[in-house]
Amino acid sequence: MLEQRDETVVNAFRTGYSAEPAGVWVAPGRVNLIGEHTDYNDGFVMPFALDQRVTLAARPRPDSVWSVTSVNTGRTEVFDADELQPGMAGWQAYIAGVVWALRESGHDVGGADLTLGSDVPLGSGLSSSAALECAALTALVDLNELTIEPLQRAILARKAENEFVGAPTGLMDQAASTLCVEGHALFFDCRDHAIRQVPLADPALEILVLNTNTPHAHVDGEYAARRASCEEAARLLGVPALRDVTDLDAALAKLDDDLLRRRVRHVVTEDARVLEAVAVLEQGRLADLGPLLDASHVSMRDDFEITVPTIDLAVETAREAGALGARMTGGGFGGCIIALVPTGTADAVAGRIGEAFAAAGYAAPAHFVGRPSAGARRIA
Ligand code: ADP
Ligand code: MG
C-alpha cells in the first residue's frame, strides 16, 4: 500500500509519461543525533534517517536519455549521455551525477524516465540532496539489474555530490540515507566506514527537530576555516587526524594558540561524546543522552564557534520548556536544532520556542518529531 505522498508522485509520473512506472523507490533525509564537524577529522558521527523522504517513480528507456521531473519544482529536465559533464547546473545535476558516478565506475546504466517528489525540507541541513541522490541510485541499480553493496552505493552517491555537483561533503549523509534501519541511529566511523546500528526507541521520549529558518550566511568560508584549523592542529600535534589525539590535556599543552586549542577540544570531546552516546543507547538509557546533547551544544557554541543567536535561543528555550537536552545539528550558522523531549510534548516545546522567536523579532521556526526510519529501498 502506497502512502498519499507516494501516490502523488506515481500520479505525476502517469500524467507526465502516459505510462505506468516500472517501480517506486524511496530514500530518506537524515538528522545528525551527535558528532558535529568530526567527519573530516576521521572521527565518529551518529545520524538517523527521517520519515521525510524522496519518492521516485521510474521506468527504463531504450535510449541513453534521462528525463526527470520534480513534483517540488514542477520542472522536467532532460539530458543525454554526452551532457554528463561534472559542473552541470540545476537541481537535475544531483540525478545526472548519480548516472555519471555509476558509469564512471564501469556500470552499464541505460536511459530512464523519472518522476520524484520530496517532503524533506530543501536546504535546511536535513540532507534533501542525499535523499535525492540515494533514491535515484537505488532506482537505477534496480532498473539496470546492478549488484552494488550498500556502503558502495553510499560512496557512489557521495561521488555524485562531490565530483559532479561540486559540493564538498563527507559520507555521513549518503551513508545515513542508504544504511539506516528503522528504530535505530547509525554509528558511523568516518575513517574505516565501520557501522553499527544503535537502538533509538523509547516510548517515553521523542526527538523534536526544529528548523530555525535562519538564512545560512558565510557558511562555506567558515566551514573551510574550521577544516583548515583542524588540519593545522593535527599537523602541529604530529597526528594523521584529530581523531588520533588520545591525551587531550597533553595535546592542549602542546599548542600555544588559544583558538586552535579550542577547536581541538571540540573535536576530541565530541568524538568521546559520540562513543558515550552509543553506550548509553545500547544500554537503553535514552534519557542519559540529554546531558551529552547539552555538552555538544556548549562545545559547538564556545569552542568551535559555529552557532548563531537564533540557534542558541532555540536550544536554551527548549531546555527551559522541559527538554532533557538540546543541541544544534548540522554544519552550523543556522539550520536545525534537536531536542530530546518527553513524548507528546514536542509541539508545546516548539510553541515556546516560537514565542521566544517572535519576542526576539526572528522569523517563525518550523518543527516535526524525528522518527528513526529505514534507509533507501524499493516500495513498489
Ligand atoms: P540539504 O541537503 O541540506 O537539503 P543542499 O543544498 O545540499 O541542502 O541540497 C538542496 C538542493 O537539492 C536544492 O537546492 C535542489 O537543488 C536539490 N533538491 C533537493 N530535493 C529536491 C527536489 N525534491 N526537487 C528538486 N531539487 C531538489
Ligand atoms: Mg545536502
XYZ file of C-alpha atoms and ligand atoms in Angstrom:
408
model
C 0.000 0.000 0.000
C 1.446 3.311 -1.071
C 1.028 6.371 1.124
C -0.637 9.506 -0.218
C 2.724 11.247 -0.722
C 3.897 8.298 -2.844
C 0.634 8.162 -4.820
C 1.126 11.829 -5.694
C 4.442 11.002 -7.324
C 3.075 7.953 -9.150
C 0.164 10.013 -10.466
C 2.551 12.722 -11.649
C 4.581 10.007 -13.415
C 1.443 8.693 -15.160
C 0.454 12.193 -16.244
C 3.946 13.100 -17.398
C 4.846 9.935 -19.284
C 1.401 8.475 -20.088
C 2.603 5.153 -18.728
C 2.909 3.095 -15.565
C 6.243 3.256 -13.731
C 8.276 0.037 -13.542
C 8.764 0.618 -9.824
C 8.750 3.109 -6.954
C 11.715 3.812 -4.677
C 12.243 5.964 -1.588
C 15.275 7.421 0.211
C 15.116 9.462 3.434
C 16.631 12.687 4.681
C 18.567 12.487 7.939
C 19.385 14.363 11.091
C 22.633 14.037 12.986
C 21.988 12.968 16.576
C 25.533 13.754 17.710
C 29.040 14.101 16.241
C 29.431 17.516 14.583
C 32.486 18.513 12.487
C 34.050 15.192 13.441
C 33.669 13.658 9.965
C 36.604 15.397 8.289
C 38.721 14.686 11.350
C 38.332 10.941 10.677
C 36.042 10.703 13.711
C 32.582 9.479 14.639
C 29.056 10.559 13.751
C 25.623 9.177 14.611
C 22.790 10.264 12.302
C 19.384 8.685 11.935
C 17.183 8.598 8.848
C 13.956 10.591 8.973
C 10.486 9.594 7.885
C 10.706 12.553 5.460
C 11.925 11.197 2.135
C 12.176 11.376 -1.609
C 9.756 9.147 -3.514
C 10.819 8.318 -7.053
C 8.860 6.511 -9.769
C 10.764 5.348 -12.842
C 10.820 3.200 -15.932
C 13.653 2.317 -18.292
C 14.007 3.858 -21.773
C 15.578 2.182 -24.800
C 17.966 5.126 -25.443
C 20.647 6.901 -23.396
C 18.414 9.786 -22.364
C 17.226 10.616 -18.871
C 14.089 12.642 -18.307
C 13.485 13.767 -14.739
C 10.518 15.607 -13.258
C 10.432 17.079 -9.756
C 6.981 17.484 -8.287
C 8.553 20.051 -5.927
C 9.921 22.353 -8.623
C 7.277 21.437 -11.211
C 10.071 21.164 -13.778
C 11.080 18.434 -16.206
C 14.713 18.331 -17.294
C 16.182 16.094 -19.979
C 19.830 15.168 -20.533
C 21.682 12.601 -22.609
C 24.962 10.727 -22.156
C 27.008 13.471 -23.884
C 25.759 16.041 -21.366
C 27.019 14.071 -18.363
C 29.768 16.584 -17.517
C 30.746 17.479 -13.931
C 29.620 21.001 -13.046
C 26.203 20.675 -14.722
C 23.897 23.433 -13.393
C 20.466 22.960 -11.853
C 18.826 20.532 -9.468
C 18.913 17.768 -12.085
C 22.688 17.636 -11.524
C 22.008 15.509 -8.429
C 20.362 12.878 -10.661
C 22.763 13.258 -13.584
C 25.628 12.975 -11.087
C 24.387 9.593 -9.964
C 24.153 8.351 -13.563
C 27.650 9.726 -14.146
C 29.110 8.172 -10.963
C 27.676 4.760 -11.841
C 29.012 4.931 -15.401
C 32.423 6.203 -14.228
C 32.619 3.119 -12.022
C 32.009 0.884 -15.018
C 28.317 0.162 -14.537
C 26.115 -0.053 -17.594
C 23.266 2.417 -16.992
C 20.606 2.882 -19.643
C 18.187 5.803 -20.044
C 15.143 6.261 -17.829
C 12.046 8.367 -17.235
C 11.893 9.520 -13.633
C 9.425 11.488 -11.520
C 10.212 12.401 -7.928
C 8.775 14.300 -5.027
C 10.182 15.045 -1.597
C 8.924 16.105 1.818
C 12.458 16.622 3.124
C 12.792 20.395 3.665
C 15.175 21.695 0.978
C 18.406 23.358 2.087
C 17.742 23.055 5.824
C 20.583 20.701 6.680
C 18.337 17.624 6.628
C 20.022 16.332 3.500
C 17.394 16.631 0.839
C 20.321 16.357 -1.581
C 21.474 12.947 -0.333
C 17.866 11.729 -0.324
C 17.627 12.729 -3.976
C 20.892 11.006 -4.899
C 20.179 7.841 -2.952
C 16.644 7.489 -4.350
C 17.979 7.863 -7.886
C 20.842 5.476 -7.224
C 18.606 2.787 -5.739
C 16.191 3.050 -8.670
C 18.959 2.925 -11.292
C 20.610 -0.045 -9.585
C 17.337 -1.978 -9.784
C 16.321 -0.844 -13.284
C 19.731 -1.870 -14.637
C 19.968 -5.022 -12.505
C 23.286 -3.962 -10.992
C 24.816 -5.573 -7.914
C 26.314 -2.927 -5.611
C 26.830 -3.322 -1.863
C 25.045 -0.751 0.365
C 28.210 1.044 1.532
C 29.450 1.213 -2.070
C 26.118 2.757 -3.072
C 26.596 5.478 -0.474
C 30.129 6.093 -1.769
C 28.833 6.440 -5.353
C 26.084 8.863 -4.262
C 28.691 10.946 -2.445
C 30.891 10.893 -5.555
C 27.951 12.413 -7.452
C 27.611 15.228 -4.907
C 31.348 15.889 -4.508
C 32.624 15.497 -8.050
C 29.599 16.175 -10.271
C 27.527 18.712 -8.326
C 30.706 20.091 -6.758
C 29.677 20.165 -3.077
C 32.486 19.035 -0.741
C 30.649 16.877 1.812
C 31.583 13.866 3.902
C 29.996 10.429 3.587
C 27.590 10.762 6.520
C 24.521 11.937 4.584
C 24.608 9.256 1.916
C 25.535 6.569 4.457
C 22.525 7.527 6.581
C 20.143 7.694 3.627
C 21.337 4.285 2.432
C 22.199 2.235 5.530
C 19.809 3.289 8.290
C 17.452 0.821 9.916
C 14.054 1.761 11.376
C 14.152 2.477 15.117
C 17.930 2.905 15.095
C 20.619 5.527 14.798
C 23.655 4.749 12.657
C 27.013 4.885 14.397
C 29.490 5.585 11.610
C 33.273 5.634 11.804
C 34.371 8.156 9.184
C 37.865 6.639 8.977
C 37.228 2.972 8.275
C 33.488 3.260 7.448
C 32.594 0.709 10.109
C 28.935 0.918 11.083
C 26.789 -0.139 13.999
C 23.006 0.019 14.244
C 22.213 1.537 17.642
C 18.659 1.218 19.029
C 16.950 4.606 19.354
C 13.496 3.904 20.688
C 11.887 4.711 23.999
C 8.117 5.158 24.196
C 8.595 7.841 26.865
C 10.817 10.137 24.791
C 10.860 11.684 21.345
C 13.173 13.873 19.335
C 11.947 17.286 18.312
C 13.580 18.615 15.143
C 13.169 22.372 14.833
C 14.237 24.336 11.783
C 15.202 27.858 12.834
C 14.764 29.047 9.240
C 17.887 31.126 9.740
C 19.442 32.033 6.418
C 22.909 30.461 6.252
C 25.486 33.224 5.776
C 29.247 32.842 5.140
C 28.865 29.096 5.700
C 31.330 27.972 3.049
C 34.101 30.263 4.282
C 33.543 29.392 7.942
C 33.464 25.679 7.118
C 36.741 25.960 5.201
C 38.300 27.893 8.099
C 37.296 25.209 10.663
C 38.662 22.495 8.423
C 41.926 24.352 7.944
C 42.299 24.898 11.723
C 41.783 21.204 12.387
C 44.338 20.219 9.752
C 46.831 22.729 11.112
C 46.346 21.450 14.671
C 46.773 17.815 13.584
C 49.992 18.777 11.814
C 51.340 20.609 14.878
C 50.408 17.650 17.088
C 52.013 15.159 14.717
C 48.900 13.024 14.228
C 47.236 12.000 10.931
C 43.919 13.492 12.112
C 42.428 14.881 15.325
C 40.708 11.530 15.778
C 44.135 10.232 16.793
C 44.533 12.562 19.778
C 44.413 10.171 22.746
C 45.514 12.519 25.554
C 43.579 15.787 25.283
C 45.405 17.602 28.114
C 48.798 16.749 26.654
C 47.660 17.905 23.215
C 46.306 21.193 24.573
C 49.570 21.802 26.441
C 51.476 21.430 23.171
C 49.508 24.165 21.381
C 50.090 27.823 22.197
C 47.313 29.210 20.024
C 44.105 29.527 22.073
C 41.868 29.316 19.015
C 43.478 26.054 17.879
C 43.242 24.696 21.412
C 39.502 25.304 21.479
C 38.988 23.795 18.024
C 40.885 20.669 19.105
C 38.957 20.450 22.361
C 35.643 20.466 20.496
C 36.619 17.712 18.063
C 38.212 15.444 20.655
C 35.429 15.812 23.245
C 32.763 15.469 20.531
C 34.233 12.147 19.383
C 34.158 10.993 23.018
C 30.531 12.104 23.338
C 29.543 10.050 20.294
C 31.109 6.936 21.834
C 29.368 7.663 25.114
C 26.066 8.157 23.285
C 26.468 4.733 21.659
C 26.997 3.165 25.099
C 24.031 4.991 26.606
C 21.685 3.972 23.773
C 22.878 0.369 23.723
C 22.055 0.184 27.428
C 18.566 1.526 26.711
C 19.201 4.728 28.694
C 17.920 7.267 26.165
C 17.261 9.861 28.882
C 21.002 9.936 29.580
C 21.573 11.204 26.062
C 20.263 14.595 27.248
C 23.419 15.815 29.030
C 25.524 14.696 26.038
C 23.385 16.802 23.690
C 23.752 19.778 26.033
C 27.525 19.354 26.273
C 27.788 19.027 22.497
C 25.948 22.316 22.077
C 28.132 24.194 24.563
C 31.212 22.834 22.797
C 29.949 23.970 19.389
C 28.972 27.366 20.790
C 32.074 28.193 22.843
C 34.919 26.112 21.426
C 34.060 25.586 17.774
C 32.080 28.830 17.443
C 29.606 27.614 14.828
C 26.294 28.582 16.420
C 24.310 31.786 15.871
C 21.886 33.702 18.172
C 18.701 32.109 16.766
C 20.134 28.630 17.296
C 21.314 29.392 20.840
C 17.929 30.866 21.732
C 16.137 27.792 20.366
C 18.361 25.446 22.380
C 18.061 27.446 25.614
C 14.285 27.763 25.264
C 13.915 24.037 24.561
C 15.691 23.275 27.830
C 13.570 25.790 29.764
C 10.460 24.195 28.257
C 11.353 20.758 29.591
C 13.750 19.180 27.105
C 16.192 16.694 28.652
C 18.861 18.013 26.313
C 19.186 20.007 23.097
C 21.801 20.904 20.523
C 22.301 22.449 17.143
C 22.558 19.771 14.468
C 24.351 20.147 11.148
C 27.288 22.205 9.992
C 26.264 25.360 11.805
C 25.498 29.061 11.287
C 21.780 28.303 11.135
C 19.705 25.262 10.244
C 18.101 22.949 12.777
C 18.258 22.023 16.437
C 17.210 18.737 18.002
C 15.769 18.378 21.488
C 15.098 15.219 23.486
C 11.647 15.722 24.988
C 9.002 13.657 26.835
C 6.651 12.006 24.329
C 3.709 14.226 23.469
C 5.426 17.489 24.412
C 7.229 18.303 21.133
C 4.507 20.699 19.953
C 4.440 22.530 23.288
C 8.248 22.868 23.374
C 8.267 24.093 19.765
C 5.469 26.517 20.661
C 7.598 28.020 23.434
C 10.494 28.418 21.023
C 8.147 30.085 18.536
C 7.084 32.581 21.217
C 10.693 33.319 22.124
C 11.496 33.841 18.431
C 8.550 36.216 17.994
C 9.627 38.208 21.063
C 13.163 38.467 19.668
C 11.913 39.505 16.222
C 13.078 36.283 14.498
C 11.194 34.518 11.699
C 8.883 31.696 12.794
C 10.560 28.283 13.106
C 9.136 25.016 11.725
C 9.198 21.681 13.514
C 8.383 17.968 13.466
C 9.091 14.857 15.518
C 12.082 12.955 14.115
C 11.191 9.276 13.729
C 14.185 6.962 13.165
C 13.355 5.366 9.814
C 14.716 2.929 7.241
C 17.225 3.766 4.508
C 16.707 3.737 0.736
C 14.541 0.925 -0.608
C 12.040 -0.121 -3.235
C 8.399 0.177 -2.120
C 6.557 -0.955 -5.276
P 20.204 19.987 2.048
O 20.831 18.741 1.537
O 20.627 20.334 3.415
O 18.708 19.971 1.928
P 21.581 21.091 -0.190
O 21.918 22.473 -0.584
O 22.690 20.113 -0.047
O 20.713 21.181 1.144
O 20.574 20.481 -1.238
C 19.425 21.209 -1.639
C 19.306 21.193 -3.156
O 18.982 19.855 -3.598
C 18.181 22.044 -3.674
O 18.606 23.370 -3.854
C 17.871 21.372 -5.009
O 18.814 21.742 -5.982
C 18.115 19.917 -4.706
N 16.889 19.212 -4.342
C 16.641 18.521 -3.202
N 15.414 17.960 -3.228
C 14.863 18.302 -4.408
C 13.603 18.033 -5.035
N 12.660 17.301 -4.439
N 13.400 18.539 -6.267
C 14.331 19.270 -6.889
N 15.515 19.563 -6.344
C 15.796 19.105 -5.128
Mg 22.890 18.446 1.194
